[in-house]
Short mmCIF file of C-alpha atoms in Angstrom, two decimals:
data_model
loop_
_atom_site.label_atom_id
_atom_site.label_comp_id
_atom_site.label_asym_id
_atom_site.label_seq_id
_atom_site.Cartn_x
_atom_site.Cartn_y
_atom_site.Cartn_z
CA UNK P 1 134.05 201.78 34.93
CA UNK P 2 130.81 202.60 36.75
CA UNK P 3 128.39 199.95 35.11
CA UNK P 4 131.05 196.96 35.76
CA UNK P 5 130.76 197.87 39.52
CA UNK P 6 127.06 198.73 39.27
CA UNK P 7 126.47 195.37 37.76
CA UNK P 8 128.99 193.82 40.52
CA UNK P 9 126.98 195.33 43.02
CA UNK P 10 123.75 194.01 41.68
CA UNK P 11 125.13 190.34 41.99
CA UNK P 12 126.44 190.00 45.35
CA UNK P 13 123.05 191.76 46.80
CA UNK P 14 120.89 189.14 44.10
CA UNK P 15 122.85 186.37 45.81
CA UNK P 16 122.15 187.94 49.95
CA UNK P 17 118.83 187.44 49.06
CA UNK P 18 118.86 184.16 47.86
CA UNK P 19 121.49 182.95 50.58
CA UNK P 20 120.87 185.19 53.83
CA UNK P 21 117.17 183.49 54.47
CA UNK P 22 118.77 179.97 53.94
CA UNK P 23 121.04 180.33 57.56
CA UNK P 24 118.87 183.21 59.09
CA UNK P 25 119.34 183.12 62.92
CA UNK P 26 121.51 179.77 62.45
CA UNK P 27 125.14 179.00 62.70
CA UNK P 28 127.09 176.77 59.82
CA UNK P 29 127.88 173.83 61.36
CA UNK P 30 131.27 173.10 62.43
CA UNK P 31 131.17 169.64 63.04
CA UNK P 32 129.37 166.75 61.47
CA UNK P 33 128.41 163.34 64.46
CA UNK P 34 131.09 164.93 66.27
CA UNK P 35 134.16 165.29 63.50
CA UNK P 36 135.19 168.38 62.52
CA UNK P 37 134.45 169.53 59.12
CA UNK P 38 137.80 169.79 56.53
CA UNK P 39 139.22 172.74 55.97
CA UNK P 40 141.61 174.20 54.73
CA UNK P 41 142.38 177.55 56.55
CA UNK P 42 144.63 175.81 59.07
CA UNK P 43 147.21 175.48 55.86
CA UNK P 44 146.43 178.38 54.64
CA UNK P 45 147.68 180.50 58.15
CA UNK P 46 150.78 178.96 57.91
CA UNK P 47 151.63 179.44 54.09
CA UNK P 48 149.48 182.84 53.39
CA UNK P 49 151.93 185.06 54.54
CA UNK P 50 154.74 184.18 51.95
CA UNK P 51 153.02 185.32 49.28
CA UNK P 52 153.27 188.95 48.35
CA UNK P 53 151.88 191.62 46.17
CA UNK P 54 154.24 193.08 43.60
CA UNK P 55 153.45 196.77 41.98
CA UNK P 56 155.88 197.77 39.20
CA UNK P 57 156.19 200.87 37.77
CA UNK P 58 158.27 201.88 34.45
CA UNK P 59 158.38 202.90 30.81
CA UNK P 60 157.90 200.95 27.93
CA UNK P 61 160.02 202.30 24.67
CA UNK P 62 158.57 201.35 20.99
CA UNK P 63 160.10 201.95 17.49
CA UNK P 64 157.42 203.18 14.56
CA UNK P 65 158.85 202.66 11.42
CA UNK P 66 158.01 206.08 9.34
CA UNK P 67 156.63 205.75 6.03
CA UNK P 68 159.67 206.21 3.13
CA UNK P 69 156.73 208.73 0.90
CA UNK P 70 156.14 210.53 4.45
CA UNK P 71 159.65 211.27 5.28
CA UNK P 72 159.68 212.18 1.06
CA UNK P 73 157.73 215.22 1.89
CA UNK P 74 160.32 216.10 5.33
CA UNK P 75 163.73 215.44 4.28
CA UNK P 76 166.08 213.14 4.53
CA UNK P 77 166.84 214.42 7.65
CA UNK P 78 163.48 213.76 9.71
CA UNK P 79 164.68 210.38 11.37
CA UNK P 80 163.76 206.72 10.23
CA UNK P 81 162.20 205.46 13.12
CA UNK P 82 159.59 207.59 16.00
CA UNK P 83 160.97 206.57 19.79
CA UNK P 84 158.16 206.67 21.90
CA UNK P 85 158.13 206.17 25.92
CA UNK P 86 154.83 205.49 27.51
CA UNK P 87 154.43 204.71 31.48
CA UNK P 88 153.10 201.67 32.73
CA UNK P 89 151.96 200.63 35.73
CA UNK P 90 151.60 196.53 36.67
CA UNK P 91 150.38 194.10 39.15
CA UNK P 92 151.52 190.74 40.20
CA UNK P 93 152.07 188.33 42.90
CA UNK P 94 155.52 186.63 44.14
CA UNK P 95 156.53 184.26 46.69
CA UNK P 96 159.53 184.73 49.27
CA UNK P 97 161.60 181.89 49.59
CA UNK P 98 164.31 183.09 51.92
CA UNK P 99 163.52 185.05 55.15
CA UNK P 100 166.94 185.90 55.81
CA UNK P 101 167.86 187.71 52.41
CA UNK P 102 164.94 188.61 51.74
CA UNK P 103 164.27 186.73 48.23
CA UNK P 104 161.21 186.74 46.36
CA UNK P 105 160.69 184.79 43.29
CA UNK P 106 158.29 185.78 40.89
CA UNK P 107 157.60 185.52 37.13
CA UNK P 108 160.18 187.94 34.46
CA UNK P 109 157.24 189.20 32.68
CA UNK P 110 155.47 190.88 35.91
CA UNK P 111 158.68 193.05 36.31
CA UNK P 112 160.13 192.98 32.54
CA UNK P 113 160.96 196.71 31.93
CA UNK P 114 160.18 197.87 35.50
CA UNK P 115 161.98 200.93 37.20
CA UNK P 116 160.78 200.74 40.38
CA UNK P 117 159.47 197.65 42.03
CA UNK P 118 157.36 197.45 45.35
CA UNK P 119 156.65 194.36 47.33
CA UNK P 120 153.15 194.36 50.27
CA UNK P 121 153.15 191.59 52.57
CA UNK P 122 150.01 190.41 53.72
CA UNK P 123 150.39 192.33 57.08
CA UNK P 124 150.35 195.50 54.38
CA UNK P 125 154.03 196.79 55.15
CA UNK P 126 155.48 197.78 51.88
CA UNK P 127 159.26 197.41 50.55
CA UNK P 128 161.65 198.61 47.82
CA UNK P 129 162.39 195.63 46.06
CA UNK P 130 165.64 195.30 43.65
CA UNK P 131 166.01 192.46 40.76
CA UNK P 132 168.78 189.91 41.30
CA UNK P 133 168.48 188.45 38.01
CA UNK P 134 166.19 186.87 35.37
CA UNK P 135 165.34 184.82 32.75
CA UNK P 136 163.25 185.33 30.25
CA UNK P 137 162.66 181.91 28.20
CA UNK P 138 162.01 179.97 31.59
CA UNK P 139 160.02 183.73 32.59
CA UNK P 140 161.78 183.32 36.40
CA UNK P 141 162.92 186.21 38.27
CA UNK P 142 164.15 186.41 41.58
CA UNK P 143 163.77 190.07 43.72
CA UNK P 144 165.65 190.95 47.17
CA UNK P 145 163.81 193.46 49.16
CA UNK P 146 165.99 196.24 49.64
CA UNK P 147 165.42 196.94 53.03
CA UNK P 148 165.93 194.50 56.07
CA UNK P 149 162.72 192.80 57.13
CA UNK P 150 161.56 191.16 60.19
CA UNK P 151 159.19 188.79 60.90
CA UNK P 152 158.89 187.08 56.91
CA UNK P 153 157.39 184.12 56.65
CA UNK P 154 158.99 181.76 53.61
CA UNK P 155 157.51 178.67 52.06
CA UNK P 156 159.02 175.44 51.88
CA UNK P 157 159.85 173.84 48.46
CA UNK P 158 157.57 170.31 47.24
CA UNK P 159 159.47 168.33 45.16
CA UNK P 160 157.12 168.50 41.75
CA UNK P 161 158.67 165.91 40.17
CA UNK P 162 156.57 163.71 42.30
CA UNK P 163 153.51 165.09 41.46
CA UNK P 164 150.50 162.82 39.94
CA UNK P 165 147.98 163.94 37.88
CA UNK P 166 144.83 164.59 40.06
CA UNK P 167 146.90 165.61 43.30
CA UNK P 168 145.35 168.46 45.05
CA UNK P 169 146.86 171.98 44.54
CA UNK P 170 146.04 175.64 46.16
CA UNK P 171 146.76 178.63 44.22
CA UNK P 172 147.15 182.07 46.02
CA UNK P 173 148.07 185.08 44.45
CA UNK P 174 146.81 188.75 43.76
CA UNK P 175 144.27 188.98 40.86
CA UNK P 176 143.06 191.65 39.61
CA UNK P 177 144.53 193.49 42.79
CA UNK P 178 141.78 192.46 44.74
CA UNK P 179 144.38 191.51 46.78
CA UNK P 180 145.22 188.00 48.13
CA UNK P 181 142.93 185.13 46.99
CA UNK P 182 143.15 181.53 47.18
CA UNK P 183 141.28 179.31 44.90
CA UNK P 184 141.73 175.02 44.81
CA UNK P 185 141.78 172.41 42.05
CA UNK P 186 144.09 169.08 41.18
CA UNK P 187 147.11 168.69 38.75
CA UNK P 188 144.94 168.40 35.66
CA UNK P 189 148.16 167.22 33.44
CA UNK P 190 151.85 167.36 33.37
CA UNK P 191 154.81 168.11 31.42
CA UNK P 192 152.81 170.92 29.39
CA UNK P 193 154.57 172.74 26.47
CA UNK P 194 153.88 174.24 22.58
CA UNK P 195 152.53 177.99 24.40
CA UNK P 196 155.12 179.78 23.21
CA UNK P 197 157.82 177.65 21.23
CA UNK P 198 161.03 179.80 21.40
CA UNK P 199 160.85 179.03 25.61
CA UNK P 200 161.59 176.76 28.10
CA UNK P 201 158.15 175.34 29.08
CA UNK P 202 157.62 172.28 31.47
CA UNK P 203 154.50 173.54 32.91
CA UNK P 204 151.79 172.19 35.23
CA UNK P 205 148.17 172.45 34.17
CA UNK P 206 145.90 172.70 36.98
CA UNK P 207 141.82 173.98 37.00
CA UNK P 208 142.58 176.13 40.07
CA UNK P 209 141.29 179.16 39.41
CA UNK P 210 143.99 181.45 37.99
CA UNK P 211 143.56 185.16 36.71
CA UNK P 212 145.24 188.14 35.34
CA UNK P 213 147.45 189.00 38.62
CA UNK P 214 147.91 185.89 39.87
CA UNK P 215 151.51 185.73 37.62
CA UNK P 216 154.16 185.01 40.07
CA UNK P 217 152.14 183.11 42.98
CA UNK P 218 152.15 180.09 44.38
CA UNK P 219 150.62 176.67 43.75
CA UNK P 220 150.65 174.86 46.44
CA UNK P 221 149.50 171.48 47.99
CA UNK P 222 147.41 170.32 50.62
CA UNK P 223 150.74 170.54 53.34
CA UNK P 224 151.92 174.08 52.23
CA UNK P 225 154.19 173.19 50.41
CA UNK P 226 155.61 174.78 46.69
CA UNK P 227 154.93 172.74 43.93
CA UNK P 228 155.17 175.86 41.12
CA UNK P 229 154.77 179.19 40.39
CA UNK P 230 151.57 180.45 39.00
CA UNK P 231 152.00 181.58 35.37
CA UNK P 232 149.93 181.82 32.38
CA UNK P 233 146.52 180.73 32.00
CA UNK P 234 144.63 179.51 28.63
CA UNK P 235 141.60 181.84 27.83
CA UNK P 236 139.57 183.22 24.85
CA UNK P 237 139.52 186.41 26.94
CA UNK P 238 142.58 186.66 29.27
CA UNK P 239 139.87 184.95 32.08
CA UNK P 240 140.10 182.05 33.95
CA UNK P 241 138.54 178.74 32.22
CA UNK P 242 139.85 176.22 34.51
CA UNK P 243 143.28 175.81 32.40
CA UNK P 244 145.95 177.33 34.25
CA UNK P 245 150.32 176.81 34.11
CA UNK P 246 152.54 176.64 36.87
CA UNK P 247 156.59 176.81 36.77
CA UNK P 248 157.68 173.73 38.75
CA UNK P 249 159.30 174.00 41.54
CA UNK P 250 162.17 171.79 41.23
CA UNK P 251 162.44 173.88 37.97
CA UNK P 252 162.36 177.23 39.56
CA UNK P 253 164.32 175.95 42.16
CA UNK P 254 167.26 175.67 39.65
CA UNK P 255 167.02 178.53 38.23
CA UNK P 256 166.80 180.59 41.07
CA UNK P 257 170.15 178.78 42.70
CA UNK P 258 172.19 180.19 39.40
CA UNK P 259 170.77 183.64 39.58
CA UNK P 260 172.31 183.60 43.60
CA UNK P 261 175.35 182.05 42.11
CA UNK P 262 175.80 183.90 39.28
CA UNK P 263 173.80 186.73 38.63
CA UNK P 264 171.58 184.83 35.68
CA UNK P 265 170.74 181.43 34.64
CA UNK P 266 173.71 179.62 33.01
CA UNK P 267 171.96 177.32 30.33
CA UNK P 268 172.47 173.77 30.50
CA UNK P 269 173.70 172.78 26.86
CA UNK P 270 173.19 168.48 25.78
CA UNK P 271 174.34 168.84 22.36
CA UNK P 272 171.02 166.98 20.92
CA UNK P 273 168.68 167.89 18.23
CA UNK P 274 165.47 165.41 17.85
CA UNK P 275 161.67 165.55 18.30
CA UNK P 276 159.00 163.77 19.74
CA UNK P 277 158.11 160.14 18.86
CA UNK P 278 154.95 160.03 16.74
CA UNK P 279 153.33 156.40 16.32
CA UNK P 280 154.77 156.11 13.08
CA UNK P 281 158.70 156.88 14.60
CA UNK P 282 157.75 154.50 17.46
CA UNK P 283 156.76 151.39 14.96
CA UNK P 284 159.61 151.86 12.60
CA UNK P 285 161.55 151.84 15.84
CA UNK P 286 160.09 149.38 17.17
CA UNK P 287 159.64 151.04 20.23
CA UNK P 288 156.21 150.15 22.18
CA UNK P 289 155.73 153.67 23.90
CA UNK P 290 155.21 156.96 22.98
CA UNK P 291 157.29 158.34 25.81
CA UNK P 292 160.72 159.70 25.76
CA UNK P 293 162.93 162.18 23.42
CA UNK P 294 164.26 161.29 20.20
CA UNK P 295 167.58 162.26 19.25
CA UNK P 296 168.10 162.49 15.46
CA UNK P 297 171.25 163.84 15.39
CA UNK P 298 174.23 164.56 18.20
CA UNK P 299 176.77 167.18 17.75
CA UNK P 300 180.13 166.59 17.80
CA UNK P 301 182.24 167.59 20.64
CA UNK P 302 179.23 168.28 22.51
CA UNK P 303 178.53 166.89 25.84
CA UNK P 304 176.43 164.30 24.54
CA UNK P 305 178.88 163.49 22.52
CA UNK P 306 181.74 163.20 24.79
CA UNK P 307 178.94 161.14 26.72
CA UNK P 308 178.88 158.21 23.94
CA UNK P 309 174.85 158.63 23.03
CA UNK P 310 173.94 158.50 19.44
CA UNK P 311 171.34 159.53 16.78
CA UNK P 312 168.57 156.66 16.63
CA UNK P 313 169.06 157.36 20.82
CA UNK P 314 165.53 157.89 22.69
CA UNK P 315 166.25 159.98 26.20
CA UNK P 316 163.49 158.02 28.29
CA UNK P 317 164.96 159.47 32.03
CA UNK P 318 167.31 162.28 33.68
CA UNK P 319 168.47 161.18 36.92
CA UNK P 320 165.97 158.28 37.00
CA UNK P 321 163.25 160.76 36.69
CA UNK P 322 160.93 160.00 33.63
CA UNK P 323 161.30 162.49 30.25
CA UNK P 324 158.04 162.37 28.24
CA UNK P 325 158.64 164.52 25.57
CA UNK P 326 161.93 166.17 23.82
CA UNK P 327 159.97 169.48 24.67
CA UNK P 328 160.28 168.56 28.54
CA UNK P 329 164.10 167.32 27.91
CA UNK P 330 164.95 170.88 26.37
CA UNK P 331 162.98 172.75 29.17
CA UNK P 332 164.55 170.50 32.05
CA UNK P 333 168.51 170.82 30.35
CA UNK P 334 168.35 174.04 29.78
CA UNK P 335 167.60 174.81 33.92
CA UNK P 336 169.40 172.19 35.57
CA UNK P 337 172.45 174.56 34.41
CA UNK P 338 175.70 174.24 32.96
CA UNK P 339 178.29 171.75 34.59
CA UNK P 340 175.88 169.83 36.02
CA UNK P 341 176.48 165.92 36.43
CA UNK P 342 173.64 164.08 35.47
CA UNK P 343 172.29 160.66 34.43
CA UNK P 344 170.56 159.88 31.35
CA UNK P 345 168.28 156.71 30.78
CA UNK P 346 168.46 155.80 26.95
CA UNK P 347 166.89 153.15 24.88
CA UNK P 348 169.09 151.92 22.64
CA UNK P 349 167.87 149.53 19.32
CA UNK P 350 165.79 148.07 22.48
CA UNK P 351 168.00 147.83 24.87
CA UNK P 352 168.11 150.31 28.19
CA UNK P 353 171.27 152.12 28.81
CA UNK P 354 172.42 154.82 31.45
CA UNK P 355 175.12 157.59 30.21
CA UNK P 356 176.50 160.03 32.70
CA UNK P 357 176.62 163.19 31.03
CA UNK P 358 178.17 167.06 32.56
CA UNK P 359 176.22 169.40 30.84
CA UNK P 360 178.25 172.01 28.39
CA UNK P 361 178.21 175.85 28.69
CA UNK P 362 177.51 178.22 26.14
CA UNK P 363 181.10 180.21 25.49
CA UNK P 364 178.03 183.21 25.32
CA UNK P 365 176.96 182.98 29.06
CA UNK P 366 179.05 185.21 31.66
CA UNK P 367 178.78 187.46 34.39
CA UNK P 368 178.59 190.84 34.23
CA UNK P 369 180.55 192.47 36.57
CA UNK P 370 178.75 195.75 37.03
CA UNK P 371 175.58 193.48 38.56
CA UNK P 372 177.99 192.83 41.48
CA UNK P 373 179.89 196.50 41.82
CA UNK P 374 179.89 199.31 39.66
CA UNK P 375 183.58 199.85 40.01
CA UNK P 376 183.66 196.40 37.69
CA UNK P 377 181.72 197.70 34.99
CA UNK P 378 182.90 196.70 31.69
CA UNK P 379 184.18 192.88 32.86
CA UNK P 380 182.85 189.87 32.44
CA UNK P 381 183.17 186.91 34.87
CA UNK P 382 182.98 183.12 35.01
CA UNK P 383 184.24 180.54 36.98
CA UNK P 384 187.69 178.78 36.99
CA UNK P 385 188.45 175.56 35.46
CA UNK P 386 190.70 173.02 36.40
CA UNK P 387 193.11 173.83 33.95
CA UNK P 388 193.53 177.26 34.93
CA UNK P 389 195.52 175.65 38.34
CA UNK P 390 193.86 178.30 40.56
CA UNK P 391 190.26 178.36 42.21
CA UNK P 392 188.95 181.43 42.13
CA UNK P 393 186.57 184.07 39.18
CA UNK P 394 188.10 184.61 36.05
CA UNK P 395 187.86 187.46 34.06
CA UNK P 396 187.13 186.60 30.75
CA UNK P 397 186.69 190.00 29.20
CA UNK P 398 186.88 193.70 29.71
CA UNK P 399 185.71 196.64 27.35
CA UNK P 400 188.22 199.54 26.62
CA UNK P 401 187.89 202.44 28.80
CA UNK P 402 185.41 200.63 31.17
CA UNK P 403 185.85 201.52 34.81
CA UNK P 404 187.19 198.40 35.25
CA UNK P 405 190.07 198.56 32.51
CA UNK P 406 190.57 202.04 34.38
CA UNK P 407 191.62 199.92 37.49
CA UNK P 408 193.76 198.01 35.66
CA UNK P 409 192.00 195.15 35.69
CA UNK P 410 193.05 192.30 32.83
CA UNK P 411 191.58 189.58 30.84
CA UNK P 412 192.76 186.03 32.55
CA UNK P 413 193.00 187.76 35.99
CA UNK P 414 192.15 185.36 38.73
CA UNK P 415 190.24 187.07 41.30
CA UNK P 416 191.08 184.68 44.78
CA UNK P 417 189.99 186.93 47.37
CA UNK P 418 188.43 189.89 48.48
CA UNK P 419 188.65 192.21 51.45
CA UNK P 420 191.02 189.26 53.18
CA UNK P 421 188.17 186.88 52.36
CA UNK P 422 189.27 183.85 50.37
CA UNK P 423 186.71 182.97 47.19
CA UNK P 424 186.45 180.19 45.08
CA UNK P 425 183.61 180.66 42.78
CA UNK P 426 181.30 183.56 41.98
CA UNK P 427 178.89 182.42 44.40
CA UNK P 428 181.33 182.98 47.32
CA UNK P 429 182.73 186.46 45.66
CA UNK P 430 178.70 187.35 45.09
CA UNK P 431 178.11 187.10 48.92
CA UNK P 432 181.67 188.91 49.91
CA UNK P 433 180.47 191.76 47.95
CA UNK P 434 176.65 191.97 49.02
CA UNK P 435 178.28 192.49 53.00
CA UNK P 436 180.64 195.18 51.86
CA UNK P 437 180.19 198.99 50.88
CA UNK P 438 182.47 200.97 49.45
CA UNK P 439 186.09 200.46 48.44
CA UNK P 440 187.36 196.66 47.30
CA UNK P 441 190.53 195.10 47.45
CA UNK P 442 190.78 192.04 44.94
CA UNK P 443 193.69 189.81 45.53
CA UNK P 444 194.35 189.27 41.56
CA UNK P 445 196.76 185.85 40.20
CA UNK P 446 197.84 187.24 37.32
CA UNK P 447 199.96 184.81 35.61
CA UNK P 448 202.74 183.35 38.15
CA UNK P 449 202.10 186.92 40.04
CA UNK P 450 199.94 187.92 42.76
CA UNK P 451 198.61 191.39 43.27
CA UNK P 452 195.85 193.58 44.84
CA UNK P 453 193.94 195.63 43.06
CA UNK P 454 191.97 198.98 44.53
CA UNK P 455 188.28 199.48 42.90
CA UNK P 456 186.51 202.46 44.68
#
């Protein structure tokens, strides 16, 4: 470690003597025939403060496979597979969003596998910080300090799917743990995918300068505002070369409004399989773009289905917001969340069409219970349909001898109220539960009965 610092040293006193003699007994100018210079730091006072410094600390757990002609030699007995647990220690950046509760979003892999979790604003007070939820395809998460904390400044949200290519953009963030640092570029491109194919990527590409550490910050533009959320950057050796990805907000935005809701991300499901349009799709189509999604093949009962599209189809819009690429269709589904009402634009044999489509939900994705009170452990929850006839959380599941099947709590119970309060989705029971300690009293429709149920 000392030569890296040695050599550090060496630089920034190489570059005082080059730069001290150039302003020696003279001030920088502040004003050029009588117009102040741009800058800036004005933005940067207002917007600084919402971004924080995340320390995690846990234990990583890894499986070594033990050689068949080693264990030969010990027995069948010596075990399969070595368990080993090493520490870890990380840095990262996040930005708070919500000064009342106290959320911070930043990205799943800076806290994947953390224990402990610690949040510095730029004032240098410190908080406990406690994950809400995650997800790790889109690589979201979204923290709540633990303690109450005054005086938090949070950022107000751009809408990125306005964003050109060569806009202006600010990224701060923590690398390194030099602590905070803000570096400037423009959108360099749009709609960027093919890092890692098993996620959800939509990412912006900007050359502001992005390092290890800066996972989880902000990208901002010239007003303050959010456009995404700093995240991976493309380097021979993990360094910045002026090619860095952002979450976009709008993208974020959903995700984060499903982990308040319900505790994760409920995945958007279209019922489409397809690909990109190559040059030699788009002539046999004869289709004069390379823009848009092609769907080569529908599933039945699906949403898309139900919707009326078709293979042959080519997605060109959701919402009358362009799609590019099938990659950006998956990425933007996938977030906007299940149940969600939206509008598709569709080329059809050369003709435009609109389809209104509500996204499915995999029969997979629920709630577990114990995220919202450990006296629910072992349920699973999910919103009500209309043809269950009540409004309210269902309970779609519980495991034998869970605490919850101790309280007698059933599959197809109909949670409508808690505490006297009156809820109608698990957004509403979510916040009940985050104001009250202790003992619960769920008013249960159970069948053509109602009844209250005790959880300590």
């Amino acid at each position: 470690m000392k030569k890296p610092l040695l050599a550090l040293s060496v630089l920034t006193l190489s570059l005082g003597s080059i730069i001290t003699p150039l302003y020696a007994g003279a001030a920088l100018p502040v004003q050029v025939e009588g117009n102040e210079l741009p800058s800036l730091a004005p933005m940067l006072e207002r917007v600084s403060p919402a971004v924080v410094s995340i320390a995690v600390e846990g234990t990583q757990v890894s499986k070594q496979r033990i050689p068949e002609s080693f264990r030969f030699f010990f027995g069948d007995e010596f075990p399969a597979d070595q368990v080993q647990e090493r520490p870890f220690r990380g840095l990262g950046s996040g930005v708070i969003i919500d000064a009342d509760k106290g959320h911070i979003v930043t990205n799943y892999h800076v806290i994947n596998g953390a224990d402990t979790i610690k949040v510095q604003l730029t004032d240098g007070r410190e908080y406990d910080a406690e994950l809400v939820g995650g997800d790790k395809m889109s690589d979201v998460a979204l923290l709540k300090l633990e303690k109450k904390a005054k005086g938090l400044t949070e950022i107000k949200l751009a809408d990125s799917d306005k964003l050109r290519v060569g806009d202006f953009t600010v990224a701060i963030g923590n690398p390194f743990g030099l602590g905070q640092t803000v570096t400037s570029g423009i959108v360099s491109a749009l709609g960027r995918s093919g890092l890692n194919l098993e996620n959800l990527e939509n990412f912006i590409q900007t050359d502001a300068a992005i390092n290890s550490g800066n996972s989880g910050g902000a990208l901002v533009n010239l007003n303050g505002e959010l456009i995404g959320i700093n995240t991976a950057i493309l380097g021979p050796n993990g360094g910045n070369v002026g090619i860095g990805f952002a979450i976009p907000s709008n993208m974020m935005r959903n995700l984060t409004d499903q982990i308040i809701e319900f505790g994760e991300v409920k995945r958007g499901m279209l019922g489409v399989q397809g690909g990109e349009i190559t040059s030699e799709l788009a002539e046999a189509l004869g289709y004069e773009s390379s823009r848009g999604a092609f769907v080569n093949q529908v599933m039945p009962d699906s949403a898309a289905d139900e919707a009326g599209l078709q293979a042959g189809d080519i997605i060109v819009s959701i919402d009358g917001k362009r799609v590019d690429t099938f990659s950006e269709l998956r990425a933007k589904v996938a977030t906007l969340g299940a149940g969600k009402e939206i509008k598709l634009g569709v080329i059809r044999d050369g003709d435009k069409k609109e389809f209104n489509v509500t996204l499915g939900e995999s029969p997979l994705q629920q709630t577990k219970a114990e995220q919202l009170h450990p006296g629910l452990t072992g349920a699973a929850l999910s919103n009500t349909k209309d043809s269950d006839g009540y409004k309210g959380v269902k309970v779609t599941s519980v495991a034998d001898g869970s605490p919850a099947a101790s309280y007698q709590i059933e599959q197809g119970d109909i949670i409508v109220g808690v505490n006297r309060q009156v809820v109608a989705n698990l957004g509403e029971f979510r916040e009940v539960l985050e104001k009250q300690d202790g003992v619960l009293a769920l008013n249960v429709q159970r069948g053509d009965r109602k009844i209250v149920i005790v959880v300590r």
